PDB file of C-alpha atoms and ligand atoms in Angstrom:
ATOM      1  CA  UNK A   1     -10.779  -3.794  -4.947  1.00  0.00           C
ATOM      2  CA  UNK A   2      -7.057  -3.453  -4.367  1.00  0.00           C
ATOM      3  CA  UNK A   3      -8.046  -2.384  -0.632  1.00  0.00           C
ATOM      4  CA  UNK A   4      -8.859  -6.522   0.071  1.00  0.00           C
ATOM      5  CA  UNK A   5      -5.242  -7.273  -0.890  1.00  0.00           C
ATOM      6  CA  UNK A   6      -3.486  -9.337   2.245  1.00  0.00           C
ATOM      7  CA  UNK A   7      -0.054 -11.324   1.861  1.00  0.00           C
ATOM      8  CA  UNK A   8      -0.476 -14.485   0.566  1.00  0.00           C
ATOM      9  CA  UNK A   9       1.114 -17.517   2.577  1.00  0.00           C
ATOM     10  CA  UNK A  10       2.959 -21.102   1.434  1.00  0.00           C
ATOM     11  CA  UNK A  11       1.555 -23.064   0.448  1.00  0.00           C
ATOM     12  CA  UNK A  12      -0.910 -21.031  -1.602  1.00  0.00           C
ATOM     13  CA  UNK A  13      -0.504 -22.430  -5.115  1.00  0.00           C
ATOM     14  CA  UNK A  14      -0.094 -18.801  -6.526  1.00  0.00           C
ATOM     15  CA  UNK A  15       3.234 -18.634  -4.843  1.00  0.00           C
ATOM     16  CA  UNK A  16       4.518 -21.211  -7.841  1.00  0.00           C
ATOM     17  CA  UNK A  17       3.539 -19.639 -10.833  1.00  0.00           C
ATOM     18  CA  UNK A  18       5.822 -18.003 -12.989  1.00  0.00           C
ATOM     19  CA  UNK A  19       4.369 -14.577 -13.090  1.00  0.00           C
ATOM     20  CA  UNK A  20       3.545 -12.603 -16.409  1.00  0.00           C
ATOM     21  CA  UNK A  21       5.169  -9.044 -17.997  1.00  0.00           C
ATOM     22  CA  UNK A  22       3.262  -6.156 -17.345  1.00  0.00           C
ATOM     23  CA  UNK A  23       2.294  -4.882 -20.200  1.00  0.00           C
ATOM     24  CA  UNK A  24      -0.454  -2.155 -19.179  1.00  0.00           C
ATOM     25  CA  UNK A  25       0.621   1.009 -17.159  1.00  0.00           C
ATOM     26  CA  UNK A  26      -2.787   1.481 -16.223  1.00  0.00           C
ATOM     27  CA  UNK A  27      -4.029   3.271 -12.772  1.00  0.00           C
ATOM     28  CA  UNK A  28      -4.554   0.075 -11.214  1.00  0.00           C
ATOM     29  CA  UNK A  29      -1.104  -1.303 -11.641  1.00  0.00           C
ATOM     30  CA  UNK A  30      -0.580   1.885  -9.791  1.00  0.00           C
ATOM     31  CA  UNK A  31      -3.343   1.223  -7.222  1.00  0.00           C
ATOM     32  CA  UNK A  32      -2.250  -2.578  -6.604  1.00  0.00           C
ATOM     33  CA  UNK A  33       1.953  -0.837  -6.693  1.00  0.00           C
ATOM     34  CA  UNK A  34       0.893   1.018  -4.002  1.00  0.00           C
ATOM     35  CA  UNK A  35      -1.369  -1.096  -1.842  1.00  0.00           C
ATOM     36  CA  UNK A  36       1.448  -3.399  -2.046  1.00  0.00           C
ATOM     37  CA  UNK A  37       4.005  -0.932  -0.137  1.00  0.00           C
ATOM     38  CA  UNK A  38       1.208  -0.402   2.740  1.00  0.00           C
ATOM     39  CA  UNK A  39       0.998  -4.426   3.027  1.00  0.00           C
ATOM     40  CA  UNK A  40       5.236  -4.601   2.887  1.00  0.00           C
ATOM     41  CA  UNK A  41       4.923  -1.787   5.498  1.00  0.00           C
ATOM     42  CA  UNK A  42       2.306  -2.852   8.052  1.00  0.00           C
ATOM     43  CA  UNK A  43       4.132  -6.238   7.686  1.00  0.00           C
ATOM     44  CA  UNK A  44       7.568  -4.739   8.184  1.00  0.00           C
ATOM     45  CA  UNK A  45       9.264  -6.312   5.037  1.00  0.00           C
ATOM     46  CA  UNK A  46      11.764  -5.178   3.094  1.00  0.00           C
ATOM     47  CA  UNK A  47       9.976  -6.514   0.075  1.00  0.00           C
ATOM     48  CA  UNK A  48       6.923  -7.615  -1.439  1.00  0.00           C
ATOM     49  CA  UNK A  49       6.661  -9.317  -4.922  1.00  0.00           C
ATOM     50  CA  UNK A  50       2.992  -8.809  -7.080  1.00  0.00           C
ATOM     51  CA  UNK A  51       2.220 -12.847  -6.644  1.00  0.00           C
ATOM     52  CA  UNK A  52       2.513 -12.754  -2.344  1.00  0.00           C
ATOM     53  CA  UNK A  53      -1.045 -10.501  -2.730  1.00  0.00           C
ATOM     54  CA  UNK A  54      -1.808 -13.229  -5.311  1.00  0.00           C
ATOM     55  CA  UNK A  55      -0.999 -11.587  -8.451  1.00  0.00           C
ATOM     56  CA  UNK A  56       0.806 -13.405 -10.814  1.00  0.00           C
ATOM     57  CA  UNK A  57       2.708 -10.349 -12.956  1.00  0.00           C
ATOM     58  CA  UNK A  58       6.166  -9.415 -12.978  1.00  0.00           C
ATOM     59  CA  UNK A  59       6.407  -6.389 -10.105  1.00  0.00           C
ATOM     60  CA  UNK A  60       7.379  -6.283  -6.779  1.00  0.00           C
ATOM     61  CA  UNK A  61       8.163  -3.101  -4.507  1.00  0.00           C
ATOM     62  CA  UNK A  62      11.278  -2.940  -1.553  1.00  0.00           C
ATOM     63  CA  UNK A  63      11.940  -0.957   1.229  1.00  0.00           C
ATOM     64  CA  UNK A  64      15.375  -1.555   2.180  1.00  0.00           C
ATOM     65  CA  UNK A  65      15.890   0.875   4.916  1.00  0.00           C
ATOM     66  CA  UNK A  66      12.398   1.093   6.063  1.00  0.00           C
ATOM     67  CA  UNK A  67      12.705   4.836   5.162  1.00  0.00           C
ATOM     68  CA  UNK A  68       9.554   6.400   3.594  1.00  0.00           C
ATOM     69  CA  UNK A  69      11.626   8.066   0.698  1.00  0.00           C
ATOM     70  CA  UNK A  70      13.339   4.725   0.028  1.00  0.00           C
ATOM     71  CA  UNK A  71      10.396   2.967  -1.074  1.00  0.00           C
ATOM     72  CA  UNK A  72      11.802   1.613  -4.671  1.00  0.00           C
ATOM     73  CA  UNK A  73       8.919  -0.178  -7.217  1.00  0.00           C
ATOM     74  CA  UNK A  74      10.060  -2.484  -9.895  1.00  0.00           C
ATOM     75  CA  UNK A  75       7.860  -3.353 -12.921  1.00  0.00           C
ATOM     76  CA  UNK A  76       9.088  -6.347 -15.015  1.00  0.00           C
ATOM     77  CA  UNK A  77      12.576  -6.745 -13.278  1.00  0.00           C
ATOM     78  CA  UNK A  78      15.597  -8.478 -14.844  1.00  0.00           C
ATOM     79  CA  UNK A  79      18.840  -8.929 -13.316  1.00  0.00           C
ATOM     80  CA  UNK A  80      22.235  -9.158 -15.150  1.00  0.00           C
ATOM     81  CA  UNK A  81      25.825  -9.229 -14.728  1.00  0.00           C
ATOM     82  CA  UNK A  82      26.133 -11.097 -11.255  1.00  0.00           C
ATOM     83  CA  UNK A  83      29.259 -10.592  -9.069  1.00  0.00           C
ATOM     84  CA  UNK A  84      30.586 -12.805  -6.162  1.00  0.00           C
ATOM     85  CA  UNK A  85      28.562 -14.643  -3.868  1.00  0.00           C
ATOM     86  CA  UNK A  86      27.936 -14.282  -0.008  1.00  0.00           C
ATOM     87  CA  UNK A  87      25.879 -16.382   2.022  1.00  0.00           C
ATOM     88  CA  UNK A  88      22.743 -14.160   4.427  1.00  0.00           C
ATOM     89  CA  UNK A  89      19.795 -14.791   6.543  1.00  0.00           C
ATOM     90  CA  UNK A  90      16.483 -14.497   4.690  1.00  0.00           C
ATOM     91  CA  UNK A  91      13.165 -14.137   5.832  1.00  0.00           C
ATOM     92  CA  UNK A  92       9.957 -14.597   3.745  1.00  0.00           C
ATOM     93  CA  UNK A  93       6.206 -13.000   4.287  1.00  0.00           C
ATOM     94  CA  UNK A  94       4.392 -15.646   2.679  1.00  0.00           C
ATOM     95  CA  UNK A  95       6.359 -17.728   5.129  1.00  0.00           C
ATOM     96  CA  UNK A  96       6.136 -16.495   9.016  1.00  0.00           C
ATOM     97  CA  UNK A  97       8.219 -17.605  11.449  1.00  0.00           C
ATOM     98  CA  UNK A  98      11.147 -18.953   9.143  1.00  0.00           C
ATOM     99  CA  UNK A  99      14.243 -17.968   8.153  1.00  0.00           C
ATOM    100  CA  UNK A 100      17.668 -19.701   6.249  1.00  0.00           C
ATOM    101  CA  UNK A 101      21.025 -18.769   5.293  1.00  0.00           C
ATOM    102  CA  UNK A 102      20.687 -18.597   1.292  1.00  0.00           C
ATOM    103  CA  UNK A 103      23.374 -17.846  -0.950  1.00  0.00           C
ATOM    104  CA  UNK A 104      23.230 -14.992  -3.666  1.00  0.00           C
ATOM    105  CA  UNK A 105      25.120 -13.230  -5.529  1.00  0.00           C
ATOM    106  CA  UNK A 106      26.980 -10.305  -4.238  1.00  0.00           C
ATOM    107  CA  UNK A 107      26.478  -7.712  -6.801  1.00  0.00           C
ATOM    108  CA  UNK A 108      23.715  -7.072  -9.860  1.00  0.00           C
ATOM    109  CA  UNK A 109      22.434  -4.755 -11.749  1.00  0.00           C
ATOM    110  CA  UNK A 110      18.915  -4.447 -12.458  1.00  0.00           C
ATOM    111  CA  UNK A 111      16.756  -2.642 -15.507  1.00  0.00           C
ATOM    112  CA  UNK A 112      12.814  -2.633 -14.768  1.00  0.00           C
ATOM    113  CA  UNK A 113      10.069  -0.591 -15.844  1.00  0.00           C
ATOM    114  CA  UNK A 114       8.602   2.299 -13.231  1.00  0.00           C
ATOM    115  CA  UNK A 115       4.916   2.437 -13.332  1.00  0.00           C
ATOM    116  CA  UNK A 116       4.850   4.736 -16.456  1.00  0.00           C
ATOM    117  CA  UNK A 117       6.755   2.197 -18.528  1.00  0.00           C
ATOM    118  CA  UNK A 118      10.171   4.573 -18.261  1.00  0.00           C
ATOM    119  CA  UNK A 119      13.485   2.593 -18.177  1.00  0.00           C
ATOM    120  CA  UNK A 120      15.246   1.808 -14.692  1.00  0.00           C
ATOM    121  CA  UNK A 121      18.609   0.701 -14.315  1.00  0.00           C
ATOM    122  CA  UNK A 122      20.621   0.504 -11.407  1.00  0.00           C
ATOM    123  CA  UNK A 123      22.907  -1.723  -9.788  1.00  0.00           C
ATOM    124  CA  UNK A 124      23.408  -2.448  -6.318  1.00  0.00           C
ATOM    125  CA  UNK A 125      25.431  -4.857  -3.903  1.00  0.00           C
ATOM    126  CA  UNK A 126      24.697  -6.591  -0.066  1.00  0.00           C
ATOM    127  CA  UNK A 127      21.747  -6.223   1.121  1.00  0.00           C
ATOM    128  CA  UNK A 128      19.632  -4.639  -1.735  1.00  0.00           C
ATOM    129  CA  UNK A 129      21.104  -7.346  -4.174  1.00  0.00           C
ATOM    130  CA  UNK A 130      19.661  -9.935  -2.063  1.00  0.00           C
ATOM    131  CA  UNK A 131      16.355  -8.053  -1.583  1.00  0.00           C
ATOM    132  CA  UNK A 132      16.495  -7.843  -5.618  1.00  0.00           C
ATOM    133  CA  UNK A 133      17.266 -11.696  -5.920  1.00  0.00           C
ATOM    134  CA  UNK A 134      14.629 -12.910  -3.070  1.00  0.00           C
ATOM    135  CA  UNK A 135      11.715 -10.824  -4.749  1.00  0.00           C
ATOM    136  CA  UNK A 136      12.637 -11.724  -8.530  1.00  0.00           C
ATOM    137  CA  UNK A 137      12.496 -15.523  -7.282  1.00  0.00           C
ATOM    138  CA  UNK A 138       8.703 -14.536  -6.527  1.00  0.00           C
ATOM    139  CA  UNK A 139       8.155 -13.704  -9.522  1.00  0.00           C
ATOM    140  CA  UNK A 140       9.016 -17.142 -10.674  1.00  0.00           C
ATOM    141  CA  UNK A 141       7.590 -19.135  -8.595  1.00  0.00           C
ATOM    142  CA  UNK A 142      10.975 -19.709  -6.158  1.00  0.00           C
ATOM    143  CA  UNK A 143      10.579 -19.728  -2.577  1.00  0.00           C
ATOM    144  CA  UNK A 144      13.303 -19.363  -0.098  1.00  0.00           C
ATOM    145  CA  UNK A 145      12.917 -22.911   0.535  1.00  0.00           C
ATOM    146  CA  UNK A 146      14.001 -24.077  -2.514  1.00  0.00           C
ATOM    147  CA  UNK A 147      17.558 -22.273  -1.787  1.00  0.00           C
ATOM    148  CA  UNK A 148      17.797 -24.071   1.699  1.00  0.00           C
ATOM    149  CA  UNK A 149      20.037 -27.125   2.575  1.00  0.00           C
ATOM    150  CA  UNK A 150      18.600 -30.263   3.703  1.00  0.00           C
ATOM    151  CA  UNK A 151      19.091 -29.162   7.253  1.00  0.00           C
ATOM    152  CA  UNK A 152      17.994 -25.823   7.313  1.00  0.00           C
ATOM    153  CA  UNK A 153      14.760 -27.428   5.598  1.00  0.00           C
ATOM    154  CA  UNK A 154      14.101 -30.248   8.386  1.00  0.00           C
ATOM    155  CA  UNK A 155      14.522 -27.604  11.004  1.00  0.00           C
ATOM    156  CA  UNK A 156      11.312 -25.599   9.576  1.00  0.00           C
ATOM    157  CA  UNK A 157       9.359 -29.227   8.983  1.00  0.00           C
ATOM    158  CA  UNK A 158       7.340 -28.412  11.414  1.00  0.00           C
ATOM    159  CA  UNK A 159       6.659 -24.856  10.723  1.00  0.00           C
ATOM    160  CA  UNK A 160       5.578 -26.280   7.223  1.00  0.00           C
ATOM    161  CA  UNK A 161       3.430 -28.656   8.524  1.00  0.00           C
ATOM    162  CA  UNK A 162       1.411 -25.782  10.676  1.00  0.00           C
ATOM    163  CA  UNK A 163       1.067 -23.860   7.562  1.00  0.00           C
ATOM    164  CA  UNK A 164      -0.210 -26.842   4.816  1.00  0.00           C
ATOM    165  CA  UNK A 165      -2.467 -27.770   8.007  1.00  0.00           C
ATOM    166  CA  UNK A 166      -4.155 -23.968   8.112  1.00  0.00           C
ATOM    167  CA  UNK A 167      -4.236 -24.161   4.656  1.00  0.00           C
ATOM    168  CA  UNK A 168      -5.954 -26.940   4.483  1.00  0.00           C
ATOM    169  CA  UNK A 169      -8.331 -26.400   6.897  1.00  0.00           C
ATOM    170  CA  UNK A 170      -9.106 -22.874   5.182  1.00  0.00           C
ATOM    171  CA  UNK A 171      -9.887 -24.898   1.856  1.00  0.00           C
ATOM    172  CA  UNK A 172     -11.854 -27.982   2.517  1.00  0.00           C
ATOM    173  CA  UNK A 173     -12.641 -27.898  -1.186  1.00  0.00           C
ATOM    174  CA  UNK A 174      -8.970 -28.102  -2.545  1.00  0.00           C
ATOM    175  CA  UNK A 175      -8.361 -30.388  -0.409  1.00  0.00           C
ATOM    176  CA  UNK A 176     -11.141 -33.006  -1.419  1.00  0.00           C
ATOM    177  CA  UNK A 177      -9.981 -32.508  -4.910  1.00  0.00           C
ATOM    178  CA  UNK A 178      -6.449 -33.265  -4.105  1.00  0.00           C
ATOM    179  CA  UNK A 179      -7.662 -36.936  -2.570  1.00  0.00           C
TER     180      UNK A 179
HETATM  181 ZN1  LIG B 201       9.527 -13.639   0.158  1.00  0.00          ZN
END
């Protein structure tokens, strides 16, 4: 079942949900975890959040380096004690082909869950904290376009436009119903 995962893509209505705790360490969490780094993988992301394969719950798995041994999975993720701010280019898998400066914070620490339910904490600055803050925005329901200033935002219109189009055109139904 978890084999006919793909990466969901804006403007998929799942992408807006806020997303559930886990509360079952069960072999499939495990299954779907780990389907989820193949998809980040083949894709070559640095992250992938549970509700981009459609899933609404609160996990997501990085890969920061690209590095097989630094393949980190996160069950219900919160993130404390920000630090600074810096502004960086993002990119998003549910949304190809666009990318904007967003502003996070610098530093973070993070406790989560690992797929047996044992405690994580760690905290971590640049790069990972903004893979940390882009994924946990997945999980509720915040896309990178929501952190974008007006400009940034009319320079991927049209990128937007292609992707409600294929959308649309892949569900006549929703569409009717929308009218
Ligand atoms: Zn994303």
């Amino acid at each position: 079942m978890t084999q006919d995962l793909t990466i969901i893509r804006y403007p998929d209505p799942r992408l807006r949900k806020v997303s559930v705790p886990v509360t079952q360490f069960t072999p499939e969490l495990r299954d779907l975890a780990l389907r989820m780094v193949e998809l980040m993988k083949e894709a070559r992301g640095v992250g992938l959040a549970a509700p981009q394969v459609g899933h609404n719950i609160r996990l997501f798995v990085i890969n920061p380096t690209g590095e097989d041994d630094d393949i980190r999975i996160y069950v219900n993720p919160i993130l404390s004690d920000p630090d600074g701010e810096e502004e960086g280019e993002e990119g998003c898998l549910s949304l190809p082909n666009i990318t904007a400066k967003v502003w996070r914070s610098k530093l973070l620490r993070l406790t989560a869950q690992d797929l047996d339910g044992n405690p994580i904490e760690e905290t971590a600055d640049g790069y990972i904290a903004r893979i940390w803050q882009h994924e946990t925005d997945h999980l509720n329901g915040t896309l990178i376009l929501d952190r974008m200033g007006p400009v940034a935002r009319l320079a991927c219109r049209r990128m937007l436009k292609e992707l409600q189009q294929k959308w649309d055109d892949d569900h006549p139904d929703q569409k009717k119903k929308k009218r």
